[in-house]
PDB file of C-alpha atoms and ligand atoms in Angstrom:
ATOM      1  CA  MET A1476      11.886 -73.836  31.114  1.00 48.00           C
ATOM      2  CA  LYS A1477       8.674 -72.548  29.552  1.00 49.00           C
ATOM      3  CA  ALA A1478       8.837 -69.900  26.833  1.00 50.00           C
ATOM      4  CA  SER A1479       7.532 -66.560  28.061  1.00 50.00           C
ATOM      5  CA  HIS A1480       3.905 -65.989  26.956  1.00 47.00           C
ATOM      6  CA  SER A1481       4.752 -62.610  25.456  1.00 64.00           C
ATOM      7  CA  PHE A1482       7.606 -64.148  23.501  1.00 75.00           C
ATOM      8  CA  ARG A1483       7.196 -65.455  19.949  1.00 86.00           C
ATOM      9  CA  ALA A1484       9.874 -67.945  18.896  1.00 87.00           C
ATOM     10  CA  ARG A1485      11.693 -67.039  15.686  1.00 89.00           C
ATOM     11  CA  LYS A1486      12.045 -69.977  13.332  1.00 88.00           C
ATOM     12  CA  ARG A1487      14.911 -68.469  11.373  1.00 87.00           C
ATOM     13  CA  LEU A1488      16.958 -68.285  14.583  1.00 92.00           C
ATOM     14  CA  GLY A1489      16.322 -71.976  15.291  1.00 89.00           C
ATOM     15  CA  GLN A1490      14.442 -71.124  18.486  1.00 94.00           C
ATOM     16  CA  HIS A1491      13.463 -74.457  20.018  1.00 96.00           C
ATOM     17  CA  PHE A1492      13.728 -74.148  23.782  1.00 97.00           C
ATOM     18  CA  LEU A1493      14.580 -77.065  26.045  1.00 97.00           C
ATOM     19  CA  ARG A1494      11.766 -77.647  28.481  1.00 96.00           C
ATOM     20  CA  ASP A1495      12.427 -81.149  29.842  1.00 97.00           C
ATOM     21  CA  SER A1496      14.263 -80.717  33.117  1.00 97.00           C
ATOM     22  CA  SER A1497      15.547 -84.297  33.229  1.00 97.00           C
ATOM     23  CA  VAL A1498      17.075 -83.871  29.737  1.00 98.00           C
ATOM     24  CA  ILE A1499      18.622 -80.558  30.837  1.00 98.00           C
ATOM     25  CA  ARG A1500      20.150 -82.197  33.944  1.00 97.00           C
ATOM     26  CA  GLN A1501      21.465 -85.061  31.836  1.00 98.00           C
ATOM     27  CA  ILE A1502      23.184 -82.691  29.379  1.00 98.00           C
ATOM     28  CA  ILE A1503      24.880 -80.765  32.184  1.00 98.00           C
ATOM     29  CA  ARG A1504      25.959 -83.984  33.913  1.00 98.00           C
ATOM     30  CA  ARG A1505      27.357 -85.569  30.729  1.00 98.00           C
ATOM     31  CA  ALA A1506      29.175 -82.322  29.837  1.00 98.00           C
ATOM     32  CA  GLY A1507      31.182 -82.943  33.033  1.00 97.00           C
ATOM     33  CA  PHE A1508      32.492 -79.384  33.407  1.00 98.00           C
ATOM     34  CA  GLU A1509      34.779 -78.793  36.416  1.00 97.00           C
ATOM     35  CA  PRO A1510      33.610 -76.310  39.116  1.00 97.00           C
ATOM     36  CA  ASP A1511      36.327 -73.805  38.119  1.00 96.00           C
ATOM     37  CA  ALA A1512      35.443 -73.961  34.388  1.00 97.00           C
ATOM     38  CA  VAL A1513      34.719 -70.923  32.237  1.00 97.00           C
ATOM     39  CA  VAL A1514      31.971 -71.913  29.802  1.00 98.00           C
ATOM     40  CA  VAL A1515      30.780 -70.016  26.743  1.00 98.00           C
ATOM     41  CA  GLU A1516      27.178 -70.839  25.967  1.00 98.00           C
ATOM     42  CA  ILE A1517      26.000 -70.378  22.388  1.00 98.00           C
ATOM     43  CA  GLY A1518      22.411 -69.137  22.162  1.00 98.00           C
ATOM     44  CA  PRO A1519      21.338 -69.244  25.834  1.00 98.00           C
ATOM     45  CA  GLY A1520      17.779 -68.302  24.862  1.00 97.00           C
ATOM     46  CA  LEU A1521      15.593 -68.237  27.948  1.00 97.00           C
ATOM     47  CA  GLY A1522      18.296 -69.863  30.058  1.00 98.00           C
ATOM     48  CA  ALA A1523      17.325 -73.562  30.143  1.00 98.00           C
ATOM     49  CA  LEU A1524      21.002 -74.561  30.279  1.00 98.00           C
ATOM     50  CA  THR A1525      22.317 -71.260  31.650  1.00 98.00           C
ATOM     51  CA  PHE A1526      20.773 -71.511  35.124  1.00 98.00           C
ATOM     52  CA  PRO A1527      22.020 -75.023  35.976  1.00 98.00           C
ATOM     53  CA  LEU A1528      25.384 -74.191  34.390  1.00 98.00           C
ATOM     54  CA  ALA A1529      25.748 -71.085  36.550  1.00 98.00           C
ATOM     55  CA  GLU A1530      25.286 -73.306  39.605  1.00 97.00           C
ATOM     56  CA  SER A1531      27.952 -75.768  38.546  1.00 97.00           C
ATOM     57  CA  VAL A1532      30.815 -73.735  37.011  1.00 98.00           C
ATOM     58  CA  ARG A1533      32.829 -70.581  37.839  1.00 96.00           C
ATOM     59  CA  GLN A1534      31.692 -68.348  34.972  1.00 97.00           C
ATOM     60  CA  VAL A1535      29.236 -68.510  32.070  1.00 98.00           C
ATOM     61  CA  ILE A1536      29.403 -66.208  29.052  1.00 97.00           C
ATOM     62  CA  GLY A1537      26.237 -66.411  26.958  1.00 98.00           C
ATOM     63  CA  ILE A1538      26.368 -65.223  23.344  1.00 98.00           C
ATOM     64  CA  GLU A1539      22.824 -64.623  22.086  1.00 98.00           C
ATOM     65  CA  LYS A1540      21.829 -63.058  18.767  1.00 98.00           C
ATOM     66  CA  ASP A1541      18.224 -62.172  19.662  1.00 97.00           C
ATOM     67  CA  SER A1542      18.232 -58.972  21.750  1.00 97.00           C
ATOM     68  CA  ARG A1543      14.703 -59.722  23.030  1.00 96.00           C
ATOM     69  CA  LEU A1544      16.041 -62.902  24.648  1.00 97.00           C
ATOM     70  CA  THR A1545      19.135 -61.191  26.041  1.00 97.00           C
ATOM     71  CA  GLU A1546      16.858 -58.692  27.812  1.00 97.00           C
ATOM     72  CA  ILE A1547      14.464 -61.337  29.192  1.00 97.00           C
ATOM     73  CA  LEU A1548      17.319 -63.530  30.408  1.00 98.00           C
ATOM     74  CA  LYS A1549      19.197 -60.582  31.957  1.00 98.00           C
ATOM     75  CA  ASP A1550      16.090 -59.737  34.030  1.00 97.00           C
ATOM     76  CA  ARG A1551      15.661 -63.350  35.115  1.00 97.00           C
ATOM     77  CA  LEU A1552      19.300 -63.605  36.180  1.00 98.00           C
ATOM     78  CA  ILE A1553      19.001 -60.391  38.231  1.00 98.00           C
ATOM     79  CA  GLU A1554      15.740 -61.654  39.793  1.00 98.00           C
ATOM     80  CA  LYS A1555      17.525 -64.814  40.934  1.00 97.00           C
ATOM     81  CA  GLY A1556      20.623 -62.929  42.101  1.00 98.00           C
ATOM     82  CA  ILE A1557      22.930 -64.828  39.748  1.00 98.00           C
ATOM     83  CA  GLN A1558      26.192 -62.966  39.270  1.00 97.00           C
ATOM     84  CA  ASN A1559      28.480 -65.345  37.400  1.00 98.00           C
ATOM     85  CA  VAL A1560      26.745 -65.048  34.002  1.00 98.00           C
ATOM     86  CA  THR A1561      27.700 -62.423  31.423  1.00 97.00           C
ATOM     87  CA  LEU A1562      25.405 -62.012  28.433  1.00 97.00           C
ATOM     88  CA  VAL A1563      26.610 -60.716  25.105  1.00 97.00           C
ATOM     89  CA  ASN A1564      24.070 -59.716  22.459  1.00 97.00           C
ATOM     90  CA  GLN A1565      25.905 -60.840  19.323  1.00 97.00           C
ATOM     91  CA  ASP A1566      25.880 -63.230  16.384  1.00 98.00           C
ATOM     92  CA  VAL A1567      28.280 -65.964  17.516  1.00 98.00           C
ATOM     93  CA  LEU A1568      29.536 -66.347  13.943  1.00 98.00           C
ATOM     94  CA  LYS A1569      30.929 -62.807  14.256  1.00 98.00           C
ATOM     95  CA  ALA A1570      32.339 -63.297  17.762  1.00 97.00           C
ATOM     96  CA  ASP A1571      36.062 -63.595  18.416  1.00 96.00           C
ATOM     97  CA  LEU A1572      36.328 -66.551  20.814  1.00 96.00           C
ATOM     98  CA  GLY A1573      40.009 -65.761  21.410  1.00 93.00           C
ATOM     99  CA  GLU A1574      39.019 -62.322  22.729  1.00 95.00           C
ATOM    100  CA  THR A1575      36.215 -63.878  24.789  1.00 93.00           C
ATOM    101  CA  ALA A1576      38.713 -66.290  26.353  1.00 90.00           C
ATOM    102  CA  ARG A1577      41.504 -63.765  27.029  1.00 92.00           C
ATOM    103  CA  PRO A1578      40.294 -62.486  30.452  1.00 92.00           C
ATOM    104  CA  PHE A1579      40.028 -66.106  31.615  1.00 89.00           C
ATOM    105  CA  GLY A1580      43.568 -67.226  30.883  1.00 88.00           C
ATOM    106  CA  GLY A1581      42.864 -67.919  27.214  1.00 89.00           C
ATOM    107  CA  ARG A1582      41.081 -71.277  27.627  1.00 93.00           C
ATOM    108  CA  ILE A1583      37.338 -71.848  27.483  1.00 96.00           C
ATOM    109  CA  LEU A1584      34.792 -74.635  27.219  1.00 98.00           C
ATOM    110  CA  VAL A1585      31.803 -74.309  24.919  1.00 98.00           C
ATOM    111  CA  ILE A1586      28.244 -75.560  25.245  1.00 98.00           C
ATOM    112  CA  GLY A1587      25.236 -74.932  23.054  1.00 98.00           C
ATOM    113  CA  ASN A1588      21.886 -76.154  21.916  1.00 97.00           C
ATOM    114  CA  LEU A1589      22.749 -74.851  18.461  1.00 95.00           C
ATOM    115  CA  PRO A1590      20.310 -73.255  16.056  1.00 94.00           C
ATOM    116  CA  TYR A1591      20.353 -75.784  13.219  1.00 87.00           C
ATOM    117  CA  ASN A1592      21.141 -73.318  10.474  1.00 92.00           C
ATOM    118  CA  ILE A1593      24.557 -72.391  11.887  1.00 96.00           C
ATOM    119  CA  SER A1594      25.893 -75.924  12.554  1.00 95.00           C
ATOM    120  CA  SER A1595      28.433 -75.996   9.708  1.00 94.00           C
ATOM    121  CA  PRO A1596      29.777 -72.431   9.916  1.00 96.00           C
ATOM    122  CA  PHE A1597      29.944 -72.690  13.706  1.00 97.00           C
ATOM    123  CA  LEU A1598      31.913 -75.947  13.472  1.00 97.00           C
ATOM    124  CA  GLU A1599      34.376 -74.235  11.130  1.00 95.00           C
ATOM    125  CA  LYS A1600      34.672 -71.385  13.596  1.00 96.00           C
ATOM    126  CA  LEU A1601      35.286 -73.774  16.486  1.00 97.00           C
ATOM    127  CA  ILE A1602      37.999 -75.567  14.536  1.00 96.00           C
ATOM    128  CA  GLN A1603      39.649 -72.211  13.812  1.00 95.00           C
ATOM    129  CA  SER A1604      39.401 -71.367  17.536  1.00 96.00           C
ATOM    130  CA  ARG A1605      40.828 -74.708  18.716  1.00 95.00           C
ATOM    131  CA  GLU A1606      43.802 -72.997  20.416  1.00 94.00           C
ATOM    132  CA  VAL A1607      41.413 -71.479  22.980  1.00 96.00           C
ATOM    133  CA  VAL A1608      38.548 -73.996  23.063  1.00 97.00           C
ATOM    134  CA  THR A1609      39.513 -77.143  24.930  1.00 96.00           C
ATOM    135  CA  ARG A1610      36.207 -78.966  24.697  1.00 98.00           C
ATOM    136  CA  ALA A1611      32.765 -78.319  23.235  1.00 98.00           C
ATOM    137  CA  VAL A1612      29.472 -80.029  24.075  1.00 98.00           C
ATOM    138  CA  LEU A1613      26.992 -79.246  21.326  1.00 98.00           C
ATOM    139  CA  MET A1614      23.515 -80.264  20.396  1.00 98.00           C
ATOM    140  CA  PHE A1615      22.968 -80.834  16.681  1.00 97.00           C
ATOM    141  CA  GLN A1616      20.158 -82.054  14.502  1.00 96.00           C
ATOM    142  CA  ALA A1617      20.641 -85.854  14.857  1.00 97.00           C
ATOM    143  CA  GLU A1618      21.652 -86.265  11.222  1.00 96.00           C
ATOM    144  CA  VAL A1619      24.454 -83.692  11.546  1.00 97.00           C
ATOM    145  CA  GLY A1620      25.588 -85.236  14.840  1.00 98.00           C
ATOM    146  CA  ARG A1621      25.751 -88.686  13.218  1.00 98.00           C
ATOM    147  CA  ARG A1622      27.845 -87.255  10.390  1.00 97.00           C
ATOM    148  CA  LEU A1623      30.360 -86.010  12.942  1.00 98.00           C
ATOM    149  CA  VAL A1624      30.816 -89.412  14.559  1.00 98.00           C
ATOM    150  CA  ALA A1625      30.603 -91.513  11.347  1.00 98.00           C
ATOM    151  CA  SER A1626      33.221 -94.054  10.255  1.00 98.00           C
ATOM    152  CA  PRO A1627      34.589 -94.778   6.750  1.00 97.00           C
ATOM    153  CA  GLY A1628      32.259 -96.849   4.585  1.00 96.00           C
ATOM    154  CA  ASN A1629      29.216 -95.233   6.181  1.00 95.00           C
ATOM    155  CA  LYS A1630      27.049 -93.002   4.016  1.00 93.00           C
ATOM    156  CA  GLN A1631      27.126 -90.249   6.658  1.00 96.00           C
ATOM    157  CA  TYR A1632      30.938 -90.120   6.455  1.00 97.00           C
ATOM    158  CA  GLY A1633      31.959 -86.943   4.598  1.00 97.00           C
ATOM    159  CA  ALA A1634      34.298 -83.953   4.485  1.00 97.00           C
ATOM    160  CA  MET A1635      32.779 -82.551   7.689  1.00 96.00           C
ATOM    161  CA  THR A1636      33.487 -85.873   9.471  1.00 98.00           C
ATOM    162  CA  VAL A1637      37.111 -86.045   8.375  1.00 98.00           C
ATOM    163  CA  LEU A1638      37.912 -82.393   9.137  1.00 97.00           C
ATOM    164  CA  ALA A1639      36.217 -82.462  12.543  1.00 98.00           C
ATOM    165  CA  GLN A1640      37.741 -85.825  13.565  1.00 98.00           C
ATOM    166  CA  TYR A1641      41.168 -84.621  12.420  1.00 98.00           C
ATOM    167  CA  HIS A1642      41.000 -81.761  14.930  1.00 98.00           C
ATOM    168  CA  ALA A1643      39.090 -83.305  17.844  1.00 98.00           C
ATOM    169  CA  ARG A1644      38.098 -86.596  19.382  1.00 98.00           C
ATOM    170  CA  ILE A1645      34.344 -86.752  18.878  1.00 98.00           C
ATOM    171  CA  SER A1646      31.933 -88.759  20.999  1.00 98.00           C
ATOM    172  CA  PRO A1647      28.140 -89.004  20.880  1.00 98.00           C
ATOM    173  CA  LEU A1648      26.657 -88.258  24.320  1.00 98.00           C
ATOM    174  CA  ILE A1649      22.847 -88.213  24.328  1.00 98.00           C
ATOM    175  CA  GLU A1650      20.022 -88.495  21.821  1.00 98.00           C
ATOM    176  CA  ILE A1651      17.227 -86.009  22.568  1.00 98.00           C
ATOM    177  CA  PRO A1652      13.605 -86.518  21.483  1.00 97.00           C
ATOM    178  CA  LYS A1653      11.648 -83.703  19.787  1.00 97.00           C
ATOM    179  CA  GLU A1654       9.238 -83.535  22.723  1.00 97.00           C
ATOM    180  CA  ALA A1655      11.989 -82.176  24.973  1.00 98.00           C
ATOM    181  CA  PHE A1656      11.637 -78.797  23.203  1.00 97.00           C
ATOM    182  CA  HIS A1657       9.100 -76.021  22.877  1.00 95.00           C
ATOM    183  CA  PRO A1658       8.171 -75.560  20.099  1.00 95.00           C
ATOM    184  CA  PRO A1659       9.212 -79.098  19.042  1.00 95.00           C
ATOM    185  CA  PRO A1660      11.568 -79.299  16.040  1.00 95.00           C
ATOM    186  CA  LYS A1661      10.862 -81.653  13.111  1.00 94.00           C
ATOM    187  CA  VAL A1662      13.676 -84.043  13.955  1.00 95.00           C
ATOM    188  CA  LYS A1663      15.560 -85.609  16.864  1.00 97.00           C
ATOM    189  CA  SER A1664      18.753 -84.056  18.203  1.00 98.00           C
ATOM    190  CA  LEU A1665      22.101 -85.478  19.232  1.00 98.00           C
ATOM    191  CA  VAL A1666      24.480 -84.031  21.808  1.00 98.00           C
ATOM    192  CA  VAL A1667      28.084 -84.530  20.783  1.00 98.00           C
ATOM    193  CA  GLU A1668      31.366 -83.838  22.562  1.00 98.00           C
ATOM    194  CA  LEU A1669      34.353 -82.451  20.651  1.00 98.00           C
ATOM    195  CA  ASP A1670      37.588 -82.750  22.613  1.00 98.00           C
ATOM    196  CA  PHE A1671      40.199 -80.512  20.982  1.00 98.00           C
ATOM    197  CA  THR A1672      42.869 -81.665  23.438  1.00 97.00           C
ATOM    198  CA  ARG A1673      42.759 -85.047  21.687  1.00 98.00           C
ATOM    199  CA  PRO A1674      43.119 -84.435  17.948  1.00 98.00           C
ATOM    200  CA  HIS A1675      43.932 -87.167  15.447  1.00 98.00           C
ATOM    201  CA  PRO A1676      47.457 -88.352  16.358  1.00 98.00           C
ATOM    202  CA  THR A1677      48.979 -88.090  12.852  1.00 97.00           C
ATOM    203  CA  ARG A1678      49.299 -84.557  11.446  1.00 96.00           C
ATOM    204  CA  ALA A1679      49.333 -83.343   7.840  1.00 95.00           C
ATOM    205  CA  GLY A1680      52.420 -81.439   6.672  1.00 92.00           C
ATOM    206  CA  ASN A1681      50.229 -78.753   5.095  1.00 93.00           C
ATOM    207  CA  GLU A1682      46.890 -78.394   6.891  1.00 94.00           C
ATOM    208  CA  GLU A1683      45.404 -75.903   4.411  1.00 94.00           C
ATOM    209  CA  ALA A1684      46.163 -78.363   1.609  1.00 95.00           C
ATOM    210  CA  PHE A1685      44.663 -81.203   3.686  1.00 97.00           C
ATOM    211  CA  LYS A1686      41.393 -79.279   4.005  1.00 96.00           C
ATOM    212  CA  LYS A1687      41.282 -78.588   0.255  1.00 96.00           C
ATOM    213  CA  VAL A1688      42.042 -82.207  -0.660  1.00 97.00           C
ATOM    214  CA  VAL A1689      39.380 -83.571   1.717  1.00 97.00           C
ATOM    215  CA  LYS A1690      36.752 -81.159   0.359  1.00 96.00           C
ATOM    216  CA  ALA A1691      37.716 -81.977  -3.250  1.00 97.00           C
ATOM    217  CA  ALA A1692      37.660 -85.733  -2.600  1.00 97.00           C
ATOM    218  CA  PHE A1693      34.072 -85.555  -1.314  1.00 97.00           C
ATOM    219  CA  SER A1694      32.883 -82.992  -3.866  1.00 95.00           C
ATOM    220  CA  HIS A1695      31.323 -85.696  -6.043  1.00 90.00           C
ATOM    221  CA  ARG A1696      30.437 -88.602  -3.773  1.00 84.00           C
ATOM    222  CA  ARG A1697      29.661 -91.036  -6.583  1.00 87.00           C
ATOM    223  CA  LYS A1698      32.859 -90.387  -8.495  1.00 93.00           C
ATOM    224  CA  THR A1699      36.216 -92.049  -8.014  1.00 96.00           C
ATOM    225  CA  LEU A1700      38.900 -90.113  -6.140  1.00 96.00           C
ATOM    226  CA  ILE A1701      40.803 -89.260  -9.306  1.00 96.00           C
ATOM    227  CA  ASN A1702      37.694 -87.831 -10.956  1.00 96.00           C
ATOM    228  CA  SER A1703      36.670 -85.840  -7.887  1.00 96.00           C
ATOM    229  CA  ILE A1704      40.160 -84.363  -7.480  1.00 95.00           C
ATOM    230  CA  LYS A1705      40.384 -83.594 -11.210  1.00 94.00           C
ATOM    231  CA  GLY A1706      36.900 -82.059 -11.095  1.00 94.00           C
ATOM    232  CA  THR A1707      37.945 -79.556  -8.423  1.00 94.00           C
ATOM    233  CA  PHE A1708      41.523 -78.897  -9.517  1.00 93.00           C
ATOM    234  CA  SER A1709      40.926 -78.779 -13.265  1.00 92.00           C
ATOM    235  CA  GLU A1710      44.242 -76.988 -13.845  1.00 90.00           C
ATOM    236  CA  TRP A1711      46.213 -79.975 -12.519  1.00 91.00           C
ATOM    237  CA  ARG A1712      47.498 -82.546 -15.031  1.00 91.00           C
ATOM    238  CA  GLN A1713      45.925 -85.974 -14.653  1.00 93.00           C
ATOM    239  CA  ASP A1714      49.184 -87.917 -15.100  1.00 93.00           C
ATOM    240  CA  GLU A1715      50.763 -85.840 -12.323  1.00 92.00           C
ATOM    241  CA  ILE A1716      47.794 -86.374  -9.984  1.00 93.00           C
ATOM    242  CA  LEU A1717      48.043 -90.113 -10.644  1.00 95.00           C
ATOM    243  CA  LEU A1718      51.759 -90.034  -9.870  1.00 93.00           C
ATOM    244  CA  GLY A1719      51.057 -88.258  -6.561  1.00 93.00           C
ATOM    245  CA  MET A1720      48.413 -90.855  -5.696  1.00 95.00           C
ATOM    246  CA  GLU A1721      50.784 -93.673  -6.526  1.00 95.00           C
ATOM    247  CA  LYS A1722      53.413 -92.052  -4.280  1.00 92.00           C
ATOM    248  CA  SER A1723      50.939 -91.993  -1.403  1.00 94.00           C
ATOM    249  CA  GLY A1724      49.745 -95.548  -2.035  1.00 96.00           C
ATOM    250  CA  ILE A1725      46.128 -94.480  -2.570  1.00 96.00           C
ATOM    251  CA  ASP A1726      44.075 -96.290  -5.217  1.00 97.00           C
ATOM    252  CA  PRO A1727      42.712 -93.551  -7.561  1.00 97.00           C
ATOM    253  CA  LYS A1728      39.647 -95.705  -8.295  1.00 97.00           C
ATOM    254  CA  LYS A1729      38.520 -95.716  -4.658  1.00 96.00           C
ATOM    255  CA  ARG A1730      35.765 -93.414  -3.448  1.00 96.00           C
ATOM    256  CA  ALA A1731      36.450 -90.806  -0.769  1.00 97.00           C
ATOM    257  CA  GLU A1732      34.054 -92.429   1.706  1.00 96.00           C
ATOM    258  CA  MET A1733      36.365 -95.496   1.916  1.00 97.00           C
ATOM    259  CA  LEU A1734      39.426 -93.489   3.037  1.00 97.00           C
ATOM    260  CA  GLU A1735      40.583 -93.231   6.655  1.00 98.00           C
ATOM    261  CA  ILE A1736      41.914 -89.899   7.991  1.00 98.00           C
ATOM    262  CA  ASP A1737      45.487 -91.230   7.623  1.00 98.00           C
ATOM    263  CA  ASP A1738      44.791 -91.989   3.942  1.00 98.00           C
ATOM    264  CA  PHE A1739      43.764 -88.349   3.392  1.00 98.00           C
ATOM    265  CA  ILE A1740      46.950 -87.212   5.127  1.00 98.00           C
ATOM    266  CA  ARG A1741      49.078 -89.439   2.858  1.00 97.00           C
ATOM    267  CA  LEU A1742      47.096 -88.328  -0.192  1.00 96.00           C
ATOM    268  CA  THR A1743      47.720 -84.657   0.688  1.00 95.00           C
ATOM    269  CA  ASP A1744      51.421 -85.357   1.175  1.00 93.00           C
ATOM    270  CA  GLY A1745      51.516 -87.129  -2.215  1.00 93.00           C
ATOM    271  CA  LEU A1746      49.930 -84.091  -3.888  1.00 93.00           C
ATOM    272  CA  ASP A1747      51.880 -81.480  -1.919  1.00 89.00           C
ATOM    273  CA  CYS A1748      53.871 -80.174  -4.892  1.00 86.00           C
ATOM    274  CA  PHE A1749      50.604 -78.844  -6.390  1.00 89.00           C
ATOM    275  CA  PHE A1750      50.241 -76.610  -3.352  1.00 88.00           C
ATOM    276  CA  ASP A1751      53.764 -75.259  -3.654  1.00 80.00           C
ATOM    277  CA  LYS A1752      53.119 -71.749  -5.013  1.00 70.00           C
ATOM    278  CA  ALA A1753      56.623 -71.539  -6.445  1.00 66.00           C
ATOM    279  CA  ARG A1754      55.811 -74.322  -8.933  1.00 64.00           C
ATOM    280  CA  ALA A1755      53.252 -74.267 -11.710  1.00 57.00           C
ATOM    281  CA  SER A1756      52.871 -78.072 -11.626  1.00 62.00           C
ATOM    282  CA  CYS A1757      54.543 -81.204 -10.193  1.00 70.00           C
TER     283      CYS A1757
HETATM  284  N1  SAM B3145      19.783 -72.645  24.860  1.00 79.19           N
HETATM  285  C1  SAM B3145      18.380 -72.455  24.760  1.00 79.19           C
HETATM  286  C2  SAM B3145      17.655 -73.741  25.103  1.00 79.19           C
HETATM  287  O1  SAM B3145      18.311 -74.804  25.078  1.00 79.19           O
HETATM  288  O2  SAM B3145      16.481 -73.701  25.421  1.00 79.19           O
HETATM  289  C3  SAM B3145      17.954 -71.996  23.347  1.00 79.19           C
HETATM  290  C4  SAM B3145      18.365 -72.907  22.229  1.00 79.19           C
HETATM  291  S1  SAM B3145      17.691 -72.477  20.661  1.00 79.19           S
HETATM  292  C5  SAM B3145      17.827 -74.035  19.826  1.00 79.19           C
HETATM  293  C6  SAM B3145      18.987 -71.592  19.844  1.00 79.19           C
HETATM  294  C7  SAM B3145      19.310 -70.245  20.441  1.00 79.19           C
HETATM  295  O3  SAM B3145      20.372 -69.658  19.687  1.00 79.19           O
HETATM  296  C8  SAM B3145      18.177 -69.232  20.392  1.00 79.19           C
HETATM  297  O4  SAM B3145      18.136 -68.557  21.608  1.00 79.19           O
HETATM  298  C9  SAM B3145      18.566 -68.286  19.260  1.00 79.19           C
HETATM  299  O5  SAM B3145      18.039 -66.978  19.393  1.00 79.19           O
HETATM  300  C10 SAM B3145      20.068 -68.300  19.363  1.00 79.19           C
HETATM  301  N2  SAM B3145      20.778 -67.985  18.095  1.00 79.19           N
HETATM  302  C11 SAM B3145      20.378 -68.219  16.825  1.00 79.19           C
HETATM  303  N3  SAM B3145      21.334 -67.849  15.951  1.00 79.19           N
HETATM  304  C12 SAM B3145      22.364 -67.367  16.694  1.00 79.19           C
HETATM  305  C13 SAM B3145      23.638 -66.823  16.382  1.00 79.19           C
HETATM  306  N4  SAM B3145      24.058 -66.719  15.108  1.00 79.19           N
HETATM  307  N5  SAM B3145      24.445 -66.397  17.392  1.00 79.19           N
HETATM  308  C14 SAM B3145      24.033 -66.508  18.688  1.00 79.19           C
HETATM  309  N6  SAM B3145      22.838 -67.023  19.049  1.00 79.19           N
HETATM  310  C15 SAM B3145      22.023 -67.457  18.074  1.00 79.19           C
END
């Protein structure tokens, strides 16, 4: 899909439009959406993914922040007589995906060639919306995509990896070269699938605490776990943190990047008394 001549791409909205039709076909094929699927597309832009999607699923809801694009795409959809696409002119970070899903039985799929600057907040939003989003197929800057699929011991493995892999099974689908876009971005992209119907099998007793512990553990990558945890929760007593770590069988001298998701779950359980509001300490 070529950008309209009268249209100037806005950098701050991450406007890099897919123009390689074989890449577009590949993304739609690998997404594997069923014909009766209801798919929410994030940032449809000029419709590179929207048109082939509309042909292959029941309903598409496009959420686009740039009103100029919503208008152009609306006209193009009318021109082609496409009736199963609804466009919403909105910032997706402010959208309520639960409300979006309600008319369709409360379950949606998500696809998006994401503007790079909203990757992290959008991931958080998706995780919060996991009750209604069954699966998401998203294109990220390759480095962010690799972080999502990283394993322990790898330098890309971080808090984002652990929190995302705790809530969804994540698989890399396709690497996309810069030349597939207009204008081309500075880096390669990676399409990743997040399957929220297959979360990590072991669950934390207190998921809010789990999130805080994971973020604290990775807050200072070069420090040991005990120092990172102490650094974030300065009001906690060190001897009590050490006792909690001993209880969970986690070596306080390890670094966060060596811990598996199950280790973080055990660590959170070992420190759970700190999160009990009724107690000042453990
Ligand atoms: N899907 C189109 C494609 O593949 O050619 C466009 C992808 S472009 C990388 C990102 C799109 O997201 C742009 O259309 C941009 O205007 C839109 N966008 C940027 N920030 C947004 C936000 N917060 N909410 C919704 N759409 C956004």
